[in-house]
Amino acid sequence: MRLPLRQICLSCTVFVGLSVVGEAKAAAEAQGTGTGKGHGTAARATPSSSGLSSSVIGQFTPQSEEITVTSHPVSANGVTNRTPGGGLMPKQTAPRSQSGITRDFIAKLSPTSNITSMLGNLPGVTVSSQDPLGMTGDHITMRGLDQSQIGYLFEGAPLADPINYQPYTTMLVDSENLGSVTVSQGSPDLNAPLYNAVGGQITATEINPSHKAGGFLDLSGGTHSANKEFIRLETGDIGHTGIRGFVSFSHSGYNNFRGPGGLFRYHLDSKFVKEWGEGNSISAIFSYNRQESTPWRNPTAAQWKQYGWGFSYNGVWSPGNSTYYKLARSNLNSQLVVLPMHFTLADNLKLHVTPYYVHQFGPSLSGENIPASGGYYGTEQYGDLNRGTTVSGNILTSSRDPWNQKTGGLNISADWNVTSTNTFSFGWWYAYTTHEELSDFSPVYANGQGWSGDVIRVNGKILSGYDLNFMQQVNTLFIADTQRLLNDKLTISAGFRVAMVSRQGTNLIPGADPYKMQGNYFEPLPQFSASYQITPHDQIFMNGTTSFRAPESVEAYSQIFDPNSAHAVMQPQSLKPEYSIGEELGYRHEGKFYNFSMSLFNLNMTNHQITSTGYIPNTNTLVASPVNIGGQTSRGVQAEIGFKRWHHFSPYLSGQYLHSTFDNDFNTGSGLLPTAGKIAVGAPKFTGAVGLNYDDGTFFGNFQLRYVDSQYTTFMNDEKIPSYITSDIGLGYRMKSFGRIKHPQVQLNIMNIGDNHYRSSAASYTSNAKAAVMKNGATKSGSSPTYMVGGNFAAMVSISTGF
């Protein structure tokens, strides 16, 4: 791997700089000039709002913490400096590989960060950025599996797209309201409302409202006109009702870091909590998001070599220019409601109920030239459109995809303490989803302005490439039993879950075959785990888990048409459910000076589906395109260590070795490519991270450096992304409270401090980039994958305060 000299120098400078700051501050305190350090009482745990049972196999339900501080609180944004590794290694007890982050880490990142962008330091987690501020996109891999194969839970509800499984974490919650994130790198919870988590689970929780009325204000600005304005208002305890809550609002935006265009986002969060008795609580969580951005263009390797950062949408308008940036827009809008409820029905019986509703909708827009006459509506040829301005026989249109999806669900579980050492758990999850997607076209005006509602029609019908109406129902049932033996040192759990997914839909485009599509899946999913507490500080664990994923995306069931083609440009595939069997053996230590964890893992998959995002031929419209590669085996070891504060420093290190291979030859439809034994795509052999945090209550800073090994992007291993290193730094200063102003602070975040230009991940995979000989002797021509480009240098200054 070749590292830029500037990257090495800057990394060394940051380490030395943080050390100097720490020594200078220590010397000042020794002379009596330093400020006092906060002294807090022990945290008081409140009932979790996740809606999941803590006794179920592998379950670690993050407990929301309320810190009562007797004097000198550390900060107004939730920093307590209690988590080892500067917030990167909270204590874990689940019998599986599991990592997490807390407010000690989250609050020191750029306030524009989203859930996914925060996780790149954790072992085995590879986050591929497209913008350095974390406002756009989600692309993450764990053990060679991407975000569509990872289950995402927010306050106990599954809030990823239930059909294409994209998490869209930028829509969920503002980072100022995010309490903690827990990552399970290999297996989901038995009772989690998920049916795609073959690669693990990510669980996020929101902060709890304060018992005191007040609020929090954060104003940020940075490079490329980046900005964010955030305010949260707290009600405090409302009389003697036991109710408290908050409402927050934010606006953020920037100009694109690569090419013209930009992003704006409006977001609203609210959470109200009612608590009574012992272990009874009801939470009401609401979120609204309105977001629009100019998407990034994904280059091939040749385009990256030729244009580099210059490969983007065109900033200059000309007639017929389908790559004009104002024609490319992506809208991510959502409304969500989650109502986690916990009830103590008896001393030995607890009930958890989480109803939720999610509405996600577009549209997404792109430019496309279509025939002025003689084009196609499905398989039917149309005549002269008599619309727009004709250039070389085509008219430039704004192609719109107004997807609209609604999901309602209910997750119920109960824990029955049969004896003092035995707990029986059972539950049921039901969800209903509708999805509508009718693409359309409208002519672009002479000044380059796009869609305005003037939709092109053919014989009175909207000209479209797909007119999809999709419905899905999910039912899952589970039972589990947990036995604690040897004075609670040995815990053994076994459980069984059955998942039933039913899908059906129609495509109303003329000539669509099939006109009606459906899929029904029934999967039994057993799990087993055991852990032994060797000492109060040392634990060993093992587990065996199974999980499955129903085929991804509506496009997996339906044809996609285009006016430029007499037949479908994308065909549905006969995809079987993805199924995984995983085993882990691990050890963790939670001690006076540091926390440590290490685990060995093995994952075997059948019907493994590689998720590839591709363009509809001759267009700028992106769709998900799943490909069944057959079996895949992933084996490796991961480890992390986080040190507790020593002279205000908290170091952290993590790493993973991964060996992931394809088990079968790839069927191209015309022959078999010899891919068995090849390294799996998107599976870097080595990944690692180093973190260093300093916080004395007044001055604070952190440094993060991440290494990602090279990754293959074709099944034949004939094209790959080079390895790369990125590093970030944060520096800040907190002031003393005065009057109603609580701990105002100024914070500087610098991302990609070496301004490393790199390809961060594949946007689309292919079987082979170069011509390859199949087993039948025929030659298959190559096609290049496309790539996401990593975010460049960026800086953000934030001024915040409580009140």
Coordinates of N, CA and C in Angstrom, one line a residue, residues 234-309:
E234 N -36.8 21.2 25.9 CA -37.2 20.1 26.8 C -38.3 20.7 27.7
T235 N -39.3 19.8 27.9 CA -40.4 20.2 28.8 C -40.1 20.0 30.3
G236 N -39.1 19.1 30.6 CA -38.9 18.7 32.0 C -40.1 17.9 32.4
D237 N -40.1 17.6 33.7 CA -41.3 16.8 34.3 C -42.5 17.7 34.3
I238 N -43.6 17.2 33.7 CA -44.8 18.0 33.6 C -45.7 17.7 34.8
G239 N -45.6 18.6 35.8 CA -46.4 18.4 37.0 C -46.0 17.1 37.7
H240 N -47.1 16.4 38.1 CA -46.9 15.1 38.8 C -47.4 14.0 37.9
T241 N -47.4 14.3 36.5 CA -48.0 13.3 35.6 C -47.0 12.1 35.3
G242 N -45.7 12.3 35.6 CA -44.7 11.4 35.2 C -44.3 11.4 33.7
I243 N -44.8 12.5 33.0 CA -44.5 12.7 31.6 C -43.4 13.8 31.4
R244 N -42.5 13.5 30.6 CA -41.5 14.5 30.1 C -41.2 14.3 28.7
G245 N -40.7 15.3 28.0 CA -40.5 15.1 26.6 C -39.6 16.2 26.0
F246 N -39.3 16.1 24.7 CA -38.6 17.1 24.0 C -39.0 17.2 22.5
V247 N -38.8 18.3 21.9 CA -39.1 18.5 20.5 C -37.8 19.2 20.0
S248 N -37.3 18.8 18.8 CA -36.2 19.4 18.2 C -36.4 19.6 16.7
F249 N -35.7 20.6 16.2 CA -35.8 21.0 14.8 C -34.4 21.3 14.3
S250 N -34.1 20.9 13.0 CA -32.8 21.2 12.5 C -32.9 21.5 11.0
H251 N -32.0 22.3 10.5 CA -31.8 22.6 9.0 C -30.4 22.4 8.7
S252 N -30.1 21.7 7.6 CA -28.7 21.5 7.2 C -28.6 21.5 5.7
G253 N -27.4 21.8 5.2 CA -27.2 21.8 3.8 C -25.7 22.0 3.4
Y254 N -25.4 21.8 2.2 CA -24.0 22.1 1.7 C -24.0 22.1 0.1
N255 N -22.9 22.6 -0.4 CA -22.7 22.5 -1.9 C -21.9 21.2 -2.1
N256 N -22.2 20.5 -3.2 CA -21.5 19.2 -3.4 C -20.0 19.3 -3.3
F257 N -19.4 18.3 -2.7 CA -17.9 18.3 -2.6 C -17.3 17.9 -4.0
R258 N -18.1 17.3 -4.8 CA -17.6 16.8 -6.1 C -18.7 17.2 -7.2
G259 N -18.4 18.2 -8.0 CA -19.4 18.5 -9.0 C -20.4 19.6 -8.5
P260 N -21.3 20.0 -9.4 CA -22.3 21.0 -9.0 C -23.4 20.4 -8.2
G261 N -24.3 21.3 -7.7 CA -25.4 20.9 -7.0 C -25.1 20.9 -5.5
G262 N -26.1 20.3 -4.7 CA -25.9 20.3 -3.3 C -27.0 19.6 -2.6
L263 N -27.2 19.9 -1.3 CA -28.2 19.2 -0.4 C -28.8 20.2 0.5
F264 N -30.1 20.0 0.8 CA -30.7 20.6 1.9 C -31.6 19.6 2.7
R265 N -31.7 19.8 4.0 CA -32.4 18.9 4.8 C -33.1 19.6 5.9
Y266 N -34.4 19.3 6.1 CA -35.2 19.8 7.3 C -35.6 18.5 8.1
H267 N -35.4 18.6 9.4 CA -35.7 17.4 10.2 C -36.3 17.8 11.6
L268 N -37.3 17.0 12.0 CA -38.0 17.2 13.2 C -37.9 15.9 14.0
D269 N -37.5 16.0 15.3 CA -37.6 14.8 16.2 C -38.4 15.2 17.4
S270 N -39.1 14.2 18.0 CA -39.7 14.5 19.3 C -39.8 13.1 20.0
K271 N -39.7 13.2 21.4 CA -39.9 12.0 22.2 C -40.5 12.4 23.5
F272 N -41.5 11.7 23.9 CA -42.2 11.9 25.2 C -42.2 10.6 25.9
V273 N -42.0 10.6 27.2 CA -41.8 9.4 28.1 C -42.8 9.5 29.3
K274 N -43.5 8.4 29.6 CA -44.3 8.3 30.8 C -43.8 7.1 31.5
E275 N -43.5 7.3 32.8 CA -43.0 6.2 33.6 C -43.8 6.1 34.9
W276 N -44.0 4.9 35.4 CA -44.7 4.8 36.7 C -44.3 3.4 37.3
G277 N -44.5 3.2 38.5 CA -44.3 2.0 39.2 C -42.9 1.4 39.0
E278 N -42.7 0.1 39.0 CA -41.5 -0.5 38.8 C -41.4 -1.2 37.4
G279 N -40.6 -0.5 36.5 CA -40.4 -1.1 35.2 C -41.6 -0.9 34.2
N280 N -42.4 0.1 34.5 CA -43.5 0.4 33.6 C -43.2 1.8 32.8
S281 N -43.3 1.8 31.5 CA -43.0 3.0 30.8 C -43.7 2.9 29.4
I282 N -44.1 4.1 28.9 CA -44.6 4.3 27.5 C -43.8 5.4 26.9
S283 N -43.3 5.2 25.7 CA -42.6 6.3 25.0 C -43.3 6.6 23.7
A284 N -43.3 7.8 23.3 CA -43.9 8.2 22.0 C -42.8 8.9 21.2
I285 N -42.4 8.4 20.1 CA -41.3 8.9 19.3 C -41.8 9.2 17.9
F286 N -41.5 10.5 17.5 CA -42.0 10.9 16.2 C -40.8 11.6 15.5
S287 N -40.7 11.4 14.2 CA -39.7 12.0 13.4 C -40.2 12.3 12.0
Y288 N -39.8 13.5 11.5 CA -40.1 13.9 10.1 C -38.9 14.4 9.4
N289 N -38.7 14.0 8.1 CA -37.6 14.4 7.4 C -37.9 14.8 6.0
R290 N -37.4 15.9 5.6 CA -37.5 16.4 4.2 C -36.1 16.7 3.7
Q291 N -35.7 16.0 2.6 CA -34.3 16.0 2.2 C -34.2 15.9 0.7
E292 N -33.4 16.8 0.1 CA -33.2 16.8 -1.4 C -31.8 17.0 -1.7
S293 N -31.2 16.2 -2.6 CA -29.8 16.4 -2.9 C -29.5 16.1 -4.4
T294 N -28.4 16.6 -4.9 CA -27.9 16.2 -6.2 C -27.1 15.0 -6.0
P295 N -27.4 13.8 -6.6 CA -26.7 12.6 -6.4 C -25.3 12.7 -7.0
W296 N -24.5 11.7 -6.6 CA -23.1 11.6 -7.1 C -23.1 10.7 -8.4
R297 N -22.3 11.0 -9.3 CA -22.1 10.1 -10.5 C -21.0 9.1 -10.1
N298 N -21.2 7.8 -10.4 CA -20.3 6.8 -10.1 C -19.4 6.4 -11.3
P299 N -18.1 6.6 -11.2 CA -17.2 6.4 -12.3 C -16.8 4.9 -12.4
T300 N -16.4 4.4 -13.6 CA -15.7 3.2 -13.7 C -14.3 3.4 -13.4
A301 N -13.5 2.4 -13.4 CA -12.1 2.5 -13.1 C -11.4 3.4 -14.1
A302 N -11.8 3.2 -15.4 CA -11.2 4.0 -16.5 C -11.6 5.5 -16.3
Q303 N -12.9 5.7 -16.0 CA -13.3 7.1 -15.9 C -12.7 7.8 -14.7
W304 N -12.4 7.0 -13.6 CA -11.8 7.6 -12.4 C -10.3 7.9 -12.8
K305 N -9.7 7.1 -13.6 CA -8.3 7.3 -13.9 C -8.2 8.6 -14.9
Q306 N -9.2 8.7 -15.7 CA -9.2 9.8 -16.7 C -9.6 11.2 -16.1
Y307 N -10.7 11.1 -15.3 CA -11.3 12.4 -14.8 C -11.1 12.6 -13.3
G308 N -10.9 11.6 -12.5 CA -10.8 11.7 -11.1 C -12.0 12.4 -10.5
W309 N -11.8 13.4 -9.7 CA -12.9 14.2 -9.1 C -13.8 14.9 -10.1

